[in-house]
Short mmCIF file of C-alpha atoms in Angstrom, two decimals:
data_model
loop_
_atom_site.label_atom_id
_atom_site.label_comp_id
_atom_site.label_asym_id
_atom_site.label_seq_id
_atom_site.Cartn_x
_atom_site.Cartn_y
_atom_site.Cartn_z
CA MET H 216 39.47 -29.83 -24.76
CA ASN H 217 36.53 -28.28 -26.79
CA GLY H 218 33.54 -30.03 -27.67
CA PRO H 219 31.28 -32.52 -26.07
CA CYS H 220 32.60 -35.08 -23.51
CA THR H 221 30.97 -37.86 -21.64
CA MET H 222 30.99 -38.12 -18.04
CA ASN H 223 31.03 -41.68 -15.99
CA ASN H 224 27.30 -41.39 -15.28
CA GLY H 225 26.24 -41.03 -18.93
CA ASN H 226 25.57 -37.43 -18.92
CA ARG H 227 26.84 -35.28 -21.63
CA VAL H 228 28.80 -31.91 -20.79
CA PHE H 229 30.31 -29.39 -23.01
CA PHE H 230 33.59 -27.67 -22.34
CA MET H 231 33.87 -24.11 -23.74
CA PHE H 232 37.28 -23.51 -23.17
CA ASN H 233 40.82 -24.99 -23.27
CA TYR H 234 42.08 -23.37 -20.16
CA LYS H 235 40.83 -25.00 -16.84
CA PHE H 236 39.76 -22.09 -14.54
CA PRO H 237 40.60 -22.26 -10.46
CA PRO H 238 37.39 -23.28 -8.67
CA PHE H 239 37.46 -20.01 -6.57
CA PHE H 240 37.45 -18.07 -10.02
CA ILE H 241 34.29 -20.23 -11.20
CA ILE H 242 32.68 -19.91 -7.64
CA SER H 243 33.57 -16.02 -7.87
CA LEU H 244 31.96 -15.78 -11.30
CA PHE H 245 28.77 -17.69 -10.10
CA LEU H 246 28.48 -15.36 -6.85
CA PHE H 247 28.89 -12.36 -9.26
CA ALA H 248 26.10 -13.53 -11.66
CA ILE H 249 23.71 -14.30 -8.47
CA SER H 250 24.27 -10.76 -7.01
CA CYS H 251 23.73 -9.11 -10.45
CA TYR H 252 20.25 -10.96 -10.73
CA ILE H 253 19.57 -10.15 -7.02
CA LEU H 254 20.31 -6.50 -7.63
CA GLU H 255 18.46 -6.17 -11.27
CA LYS H 256 15.43 -7.91 -9.23
CA ASN H 257 15.57 -5.56 -6.42
CA VAL H 258 15.68 -2.53 -8.84
CA LYS H 259 12.45 -3.97 -10.54
CA VAL H 260 10.74 -4.58 -7.16
CA LYS H 261 11.49 -1.17 -6.08
CA HIS H 262 10.14 0.50 -9.14
CA MET H 263 7.21 -1.60 -8.86
CA ASP H 264 6.85 -0.44 -5.21
CA LYS H 265 7.19 3.30 -6.43
CA GLN H 266 4.43 2.57 -9.28
CA ILE H 267 1.93 1.14 -6.59
CA ILE H 268 2.32 4.31 -4.46
CA GLU H 269 2.18 6.47 -7.33
CA HIS H 270 -1.00 4.71 -8.61
CA ALA H 271 -2.65 4.68 -4.93
CA LYS H 272 -1.89 8.56 -4.55
CA GLU H 273 -3.67 9.06 -7.85
CA LEU H 274 -6.63 7.20 -6.91
CA LEU H 275 -6.90 8.82 -3.37
CA ALA H 276 -6.50 12.30 -5.21
CA THR H 277 -9.33 11.47 -7.85
CA CYS H 278 -11.96 9.58 -5.80
CA ASP H 279 -14.70 11.63 -4.03
CA SER H 280 -16.24 8.70 -2.17
CA PHE H 281 -14.43 6.41 0.46
CA LEU H 282 -15.36 3.64 2.58
CA LEU H 283 -14.20 3.51 6.26
CA SER H 284 -14.20 -0.06 7.82
CA THR H 285 -13.91 -0.83 11.65
CA ASN H 286 -14.64 -3.52 13.66
CA ASP H 287 -17.54 -3.67 16.20
CA ARG H 288 -17.01 -5.20 19.89
CA ASN H 289 -18.11 -8.70 18.41
CA GLY H 290 -15.17 -8.38 15.62
CA PHE H 291 -17.72 -7.52 12.87
CA PRO H 292 -16.98 -5.04 10.12
CA ASN H 293 -18.82 -1.92 10.04
CA THR H 294 -18.56 0.15 6.99
CA ILE H 295 -19.65 3.77 6.36
CA VAL H 296 -19.25 5.91 3.25
CA VAL H 297 -17.57 9.34 3.48
CA SER H 298 -16.53 12.35 1.43
CA LYS H 299 -12.68 12.38 0.46
CA PRO H 300 -10.26 13.32 3.18
CA ILE H 301 -10.45 16.78 4.22
CA ILE H 302 -6.74 16.73 5.07
CA ARG H 303 -4.03 14.62 3.49
CA ALA H 304 -1.06 15.06 5.62
CA SER H 305 0.93 12.91 3.48
CA PHE H 306 0.11 9.74 1.61
CA TYR H 307 0.53 7.86 4.79
CA ASN H 308 -1.83 10.05 6.85
CA LEU H 309 -5.47 10.79 5.86
CA LYS H 310 -8.01 12.79 7.83
CA PHE H 311 -11.81 12.29 7.25
CA TYR H 312 -14.70 14.33 8.96
CA VAL H 313 -17.51 12.25 10.64
CA ASN H 314 -19.92 12.28 13.52
CA GLY H 315 -18.21 11.66 16.81
CA ASN H 316 -21.40 9.94 18.23
CA GLY H 317 -21.60 7.38 15.49
CA GLN H 318 -20.86 3.52 15.63
CA THR H 319 -17.37 4.19 13.71
CA VAL H 320 -15.92 6.37 16.54
CA GLU H 321 -17.00 3.99 19.20
CA ASN H 322 -15.57 0.78 17.37
CA ILE H 323 -12.30 2.76 17.10
CA LEU H 324 -12.24 3.53 20.72
CA HIS H 325 -12.10 -0.04 21.14
CA ASN H 326 -10.10 -1.42 18.29
CA LYS H 327 -8.00 1.26 16.21
CA LYS H 328 -7.26 -1.23 13.26
CA GLY H 329 -9.33 -0.63 10.04
CA ASN H 330 -9.45 -0.03 6.32
CA VAL H 331 -9.95 2.68 3.99
CA CYS H 332 -11.25 2.12 0.32
CA CYS H 333 -11.88 3.90 -2.36
CA PHE H 334 -12.39 2.91 -6.29
CA ASP H 335 -12.68 4.44 -9.92
CA GLU H 336 -15.61 2.54 -11.08
CA ALA H 337 -15.06 3.46 -14.87
CA ARG H 338 -11.33 2.17 -15.01
CA HIS H 339 -12.06 -0.80 -12.85
CA GLU H 340 -9.35 0.40 -10.16
CA SER H 341 -9.33 0.30 -6.53
CA VAL H 342 -6.94 1.33 -3.59
CA LEU H 343 -7.40 -0.51 -0.16
CA LEU H 344 -5.44 0.66 2.83
CA LYS H 345 -4.96 -1.05 6.08
CA GLY H 346 -4.03 0.87 9.13
CA ILE H 347 -4.62 2.43 12.37
CA PHE H 348 -7.29 4.98 13.01
CA SER H 349 -7.51 7.70 15.73
CA VAL H 350 -9.97 10.13 16.91
CA GLU H 351 -9.20 13.84 16.89
CA ASP H 352 -11.51 16.50 18.69
CA ILE H 353 -12.08 19.55 16.54
CA GLU H 354 -11.30 22.43 18.82
CA GLU H 355 -11.79 25.23 16.24
CA PHE H 356 -14.50 24.54 13.73
CA LYS H 357 -14.03 27.41 11.96
CA LEU H 358 -10.70 26.53 10.67
CA LEU H 359 -12.02 23.41 9.41
CA LYS H 360 -15.21 24.55 7.64
CA ASP H 361 -13.16 25.74 4.68
CA ARG H 362 -12.27 22.27 4.19
CA LEU H 363 -15.40 20.89 3.99
CA ASN H 364 -17.53 19.95 0.91
CA HIS H 365 -21.31 21.40 0.62
CA TYR H 366 -22.54 17.87 1.60
CA GLN H 367 -20.34 17.88 4.94
CA LYS H 368 -21.46 21.13 5.64
CA GLU H 369 -25.22 20.20 5.55
CA LEU H 370 -24.58 17.16 7.73
CA ASN H 371 -24.39 19.54 10.66
CA HIS H 372 -22.95 16.76 13.31
CA GLU H 373 -23.65 17.50 16.67
CA ASN H 374 -20.31 16.15 17.60
CA PRO H 375 -17.93 16.54 14.81
CA VAL H 376 -14.67 14.63 14.91
CA VAL H 377 -11.73 14.12 12.59
CA LEU H 378 -10.57 10.50 12.28
CA SER H 379 -6.87 10.48 11.25
CA PHE H 380 -5.80 7.04 9.55
CA GLU H 381 -2.10 6.06 9.31
CA VAL H 382 -1.47 3.74 6.37
CA TYR H 383 0.40 0.46 7.15
CA THR H 384 -0.44 -1.50 4.12
CA VAL H 385 -1.29 -0.50 0.44
CA LYS H 386 -3.24 -2.72 -1.92
CA VAL H 387 -3.88 -1.52 -5.62
CA HIS H 388 -6.12 -3.30 -7.96
CA SER H 389 -5.47 -2.06 -11.60
CA GLN H 390 -5.59 -3.78 -15.16
CA THR H 391 -6.96 -7.05 -13.70
CA LYS H 392 -3.94 -7.39 -11.52
CA THR H 393 -3.75 -6.75 -7.70
CA PHE H 394 -0.55 -5.53 -6.06
CA TRP H 395 -0.05 -4.83 -2.39
CA LYS H 396 2.82 -3.72 -0.09
CA ASP H 397 3.39 -3.04 3.38
CA VAL H 398 4.41 0.73 4.21
CA ASP H 399 7.52 -0.67 6.38
CA ASP H 400 8.82 -1.83 2.88
CA PHE H 401 9.17 1.53 1.27
CA ASP H 402 12.10 3.67 1.42
CA ASP H 403 10.37 7.01 1.01
CA HIS H 404 8.34 6.86 3.92
#
């Protein structure tokens, strides 16, 4: 029957076909529709994930100043401003030039977790990276000297070291919206 029909409970339903489909076919069709929806949503999410990473890479490449945050022995944050990474081994690993005798290195030796942040004030955009720091001694300063900017060379640290930062979480603020993602969730890591 085509057209509206009233069920015993008073709800109106519409039959669109004269043929009664078997229940397994209807269930299969329903499951197919759900899987198509989930697949489409996953494709959109993966596209958004790649956009987040690409935007974060762009900000990391264009920013000149970075904030490194560690936690002191009492759990309070300690933040320093440093120049851009001297080495970007990949998006997931950044290396910064710092003083090995400073509070930041002391904090990392007790708690490796920390944040790296940079921002573009004119565009109101920022990237916050959460991850793990490690301290690397500089064995051959001459090899590193070419990577330092003018200011870093003037610092003349008594005990220069490289802080290596491994990214675990990416948070990007852009166009009045904030997006974040754990690195484990990315396929191209």
